[in-house]
Coordinates of C-alpha atoms in Angstrom, one line a residue:
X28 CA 8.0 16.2 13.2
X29 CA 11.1 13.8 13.9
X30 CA 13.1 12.6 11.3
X31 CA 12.1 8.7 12.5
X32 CA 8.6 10.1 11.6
X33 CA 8.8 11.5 8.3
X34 CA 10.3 8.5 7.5
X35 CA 7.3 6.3 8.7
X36 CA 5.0 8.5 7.4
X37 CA 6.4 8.3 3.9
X38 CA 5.7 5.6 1.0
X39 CA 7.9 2.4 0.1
X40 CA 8.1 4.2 -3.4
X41 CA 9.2 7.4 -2.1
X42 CA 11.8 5.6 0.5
X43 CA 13.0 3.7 -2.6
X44 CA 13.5 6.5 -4.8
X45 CA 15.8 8.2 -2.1
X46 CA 17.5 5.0 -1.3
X47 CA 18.5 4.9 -4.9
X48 CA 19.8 8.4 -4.7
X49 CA 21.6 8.2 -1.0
X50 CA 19.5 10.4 0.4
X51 CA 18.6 8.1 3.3
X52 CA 20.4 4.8 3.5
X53 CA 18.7 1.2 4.6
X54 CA 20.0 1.9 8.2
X55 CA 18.2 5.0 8.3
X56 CA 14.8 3.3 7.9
X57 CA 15.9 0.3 9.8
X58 CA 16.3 3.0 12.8
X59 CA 12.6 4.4 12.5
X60 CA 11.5 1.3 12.4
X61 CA 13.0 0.0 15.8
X62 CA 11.7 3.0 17.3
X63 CA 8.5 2.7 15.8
X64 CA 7.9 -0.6 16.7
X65 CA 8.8 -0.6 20.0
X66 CA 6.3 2.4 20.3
X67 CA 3.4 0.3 18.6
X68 CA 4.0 -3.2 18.7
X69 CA 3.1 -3.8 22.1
X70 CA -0.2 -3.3 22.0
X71 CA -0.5 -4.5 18.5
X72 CA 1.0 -7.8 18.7
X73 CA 1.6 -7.6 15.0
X74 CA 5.4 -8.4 15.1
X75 CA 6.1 -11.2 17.0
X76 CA 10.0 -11.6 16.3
X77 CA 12.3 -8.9 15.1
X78 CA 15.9 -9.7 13.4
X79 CA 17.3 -6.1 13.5
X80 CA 20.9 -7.3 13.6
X81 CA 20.5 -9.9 10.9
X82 CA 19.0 -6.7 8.9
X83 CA 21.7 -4.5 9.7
X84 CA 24.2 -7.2 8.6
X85 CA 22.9 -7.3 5.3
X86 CA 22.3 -3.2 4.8
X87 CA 26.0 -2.9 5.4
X88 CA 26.7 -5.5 3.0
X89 CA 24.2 -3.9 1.0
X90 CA 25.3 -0.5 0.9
X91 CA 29.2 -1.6 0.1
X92 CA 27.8 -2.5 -3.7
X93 CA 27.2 0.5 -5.9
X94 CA 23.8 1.9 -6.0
X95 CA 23.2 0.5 -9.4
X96 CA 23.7 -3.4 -8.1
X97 CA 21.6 -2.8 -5.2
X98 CA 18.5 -4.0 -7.0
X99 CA 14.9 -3.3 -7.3
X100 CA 14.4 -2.6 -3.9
X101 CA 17.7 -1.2 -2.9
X102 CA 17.6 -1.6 0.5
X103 CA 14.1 -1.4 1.4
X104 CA 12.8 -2.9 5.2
X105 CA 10.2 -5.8 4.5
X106 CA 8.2 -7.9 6.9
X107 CA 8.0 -11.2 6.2
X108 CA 4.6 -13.3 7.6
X109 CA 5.3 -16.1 9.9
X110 CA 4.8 -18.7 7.5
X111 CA 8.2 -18.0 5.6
X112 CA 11.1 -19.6 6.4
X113 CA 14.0 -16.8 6.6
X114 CA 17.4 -18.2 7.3
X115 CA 18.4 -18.0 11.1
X116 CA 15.0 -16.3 12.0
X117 CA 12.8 -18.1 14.8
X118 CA 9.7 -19.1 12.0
X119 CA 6.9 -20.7 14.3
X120 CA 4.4 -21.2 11.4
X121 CA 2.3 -19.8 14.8
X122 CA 2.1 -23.5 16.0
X123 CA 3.6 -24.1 18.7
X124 CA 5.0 -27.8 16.6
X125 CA 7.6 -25.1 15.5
X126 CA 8.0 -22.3 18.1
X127 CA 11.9 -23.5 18.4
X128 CA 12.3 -23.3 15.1
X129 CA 15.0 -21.8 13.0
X130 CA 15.5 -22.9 9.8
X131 CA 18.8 -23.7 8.1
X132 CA 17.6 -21.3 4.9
X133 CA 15.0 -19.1 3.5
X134 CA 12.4 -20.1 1.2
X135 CA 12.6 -19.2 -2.7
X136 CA 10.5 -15.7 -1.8
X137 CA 12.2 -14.5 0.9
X138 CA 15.9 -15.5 -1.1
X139 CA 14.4 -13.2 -4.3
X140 CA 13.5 -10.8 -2.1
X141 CA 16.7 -10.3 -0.7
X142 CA 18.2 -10.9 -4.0
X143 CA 16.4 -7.7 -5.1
X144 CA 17.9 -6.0 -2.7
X145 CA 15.2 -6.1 0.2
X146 CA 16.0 -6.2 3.9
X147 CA 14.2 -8.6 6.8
X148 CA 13.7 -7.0 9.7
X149 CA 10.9 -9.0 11.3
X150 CA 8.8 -11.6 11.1
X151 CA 4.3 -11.0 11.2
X152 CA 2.0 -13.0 13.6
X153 CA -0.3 -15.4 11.5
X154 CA -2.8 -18.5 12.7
X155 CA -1.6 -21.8 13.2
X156 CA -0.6 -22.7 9.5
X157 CA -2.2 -19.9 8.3
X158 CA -5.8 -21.4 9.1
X159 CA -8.0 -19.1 10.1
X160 CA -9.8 -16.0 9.4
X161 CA -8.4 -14.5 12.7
X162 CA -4.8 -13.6 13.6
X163 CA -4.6 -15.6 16.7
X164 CA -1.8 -18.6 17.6
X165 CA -1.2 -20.2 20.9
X166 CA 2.7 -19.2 20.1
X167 CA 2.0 -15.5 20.3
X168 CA -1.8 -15.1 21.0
X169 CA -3.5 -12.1 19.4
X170 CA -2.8 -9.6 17.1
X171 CA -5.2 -6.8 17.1
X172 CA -7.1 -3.9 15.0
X173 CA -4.8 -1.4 15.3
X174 CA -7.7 0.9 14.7
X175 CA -9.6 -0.1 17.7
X176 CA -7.8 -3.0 19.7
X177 CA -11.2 -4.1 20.7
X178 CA -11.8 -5.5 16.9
X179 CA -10.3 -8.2 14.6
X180 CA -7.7 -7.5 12.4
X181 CA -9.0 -10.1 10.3
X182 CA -6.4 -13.6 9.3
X183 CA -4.3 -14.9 8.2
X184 CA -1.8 -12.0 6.9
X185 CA -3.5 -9.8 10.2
X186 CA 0.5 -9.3 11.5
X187 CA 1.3 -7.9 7.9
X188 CA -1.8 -5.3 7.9
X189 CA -1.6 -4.5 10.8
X190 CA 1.8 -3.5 10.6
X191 CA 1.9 -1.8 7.4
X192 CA -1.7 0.6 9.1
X193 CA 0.2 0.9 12.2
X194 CA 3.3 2.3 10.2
X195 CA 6.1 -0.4 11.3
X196 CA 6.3 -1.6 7.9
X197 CA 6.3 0.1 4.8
X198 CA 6.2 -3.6 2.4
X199 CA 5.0 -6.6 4.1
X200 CA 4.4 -10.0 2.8
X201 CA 1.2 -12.3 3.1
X202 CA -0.4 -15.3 1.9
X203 CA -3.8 -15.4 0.1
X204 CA -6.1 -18.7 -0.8
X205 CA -9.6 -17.7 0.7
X206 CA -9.0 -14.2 1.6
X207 CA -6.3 -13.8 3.5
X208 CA -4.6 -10.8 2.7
X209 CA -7.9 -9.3 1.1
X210 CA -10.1 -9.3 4.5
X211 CA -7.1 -8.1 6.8
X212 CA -6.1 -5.1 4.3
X213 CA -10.2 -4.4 4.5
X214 CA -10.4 -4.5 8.3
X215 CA -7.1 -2.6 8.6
X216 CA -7.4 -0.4 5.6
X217 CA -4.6 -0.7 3.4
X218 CA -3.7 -2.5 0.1
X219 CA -3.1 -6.5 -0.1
X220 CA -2.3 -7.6 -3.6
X221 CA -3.0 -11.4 -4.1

């Protein structure tokens, strides 16, 4: 087994607890992840825009602060679905209104996020708007079942499922008002907390 691949295979709280103790740093994980996603992401369609030098930028920053100001998190990747806004990141809201648009700062989650010491690295397909109980946007078009690409992954958080099944995320964000994050984690099989 690689070293990129023990590091996918592991868990966010694992990956945490050896952030916290330097074993790996946030660039380490930011590495599997680029190679992981370049693997998988093309026939996934989970992970429509990347920001792997933005993330970089703020690991280094990151890592100059003592382990014990690095927060919760402490320097742990996370996806962020396309309905965020994360400063200088293309967020398209998957409507193509917005597929130009990069927002002059993040919203309040994506700021505590970071503030707790959490790294964006890419951005997860979602419906126009969130609307819709499939992951499909004229923007990007389809995100699939990474299970069997035939199938659904399910909407509106289907980029952040299918990312975290498909092992280019270990943490992911969604939204959730009808189901969103509970029927993609069911068709993907994985966790979504509402």
């Amino acid at each position: 087994m690689t070293a990129h691949q023990d590091l996918i295979n592991a868990t966010a709280s694992d990956l945490i607890a050896r952030l916290r103790t330097e074993e790996i740093t946030p660039l380490d994980l930011l590495d599997a992840l680029e190679v992981r996603i370049s693997a998988v992401n093309p026939a996934l369609n989970a992970m429509p825009t990347l920001c792997f030098e933005r993330a970089r930028a703020h690991a280094k920053a990151l890592m100059a602060k003592p382990v014990s100001e690095r927060g919760l998190l402490a320097g742990m990747p996370v996806a962020i679905k396309d309905l965020e806004d994360v400063e200088g990141v293309r967020t398209t809201r998957g409507s193509p209104i917005f597929k130009d648009h990069i927002p002059a700062q993040s919203d309040l989650m994506v700021r505590n996020i970071e503030g707790a010491g959490g790294i964006i690295y890419a951005k997860t397909n979602t419906p126009e708007f969130g609307a819709g109980a499939n992951t499909f946007n004229e923007v990007f078009g389809a995100t699939v079942n990474p299970w069997d690409t035939s199938k659904s992954c399910a909407g509106s958080s289907g980029g952040s499922a299918v990312a975290l099944a498909s092992g280019m995320a270990w943490l992911a964000s969604g939204s959730d008002l009808g189901g969103s994050l509970r029927n993609p984690a069911s068709f993907c099989s994985v966790v979504g907390l509402r």
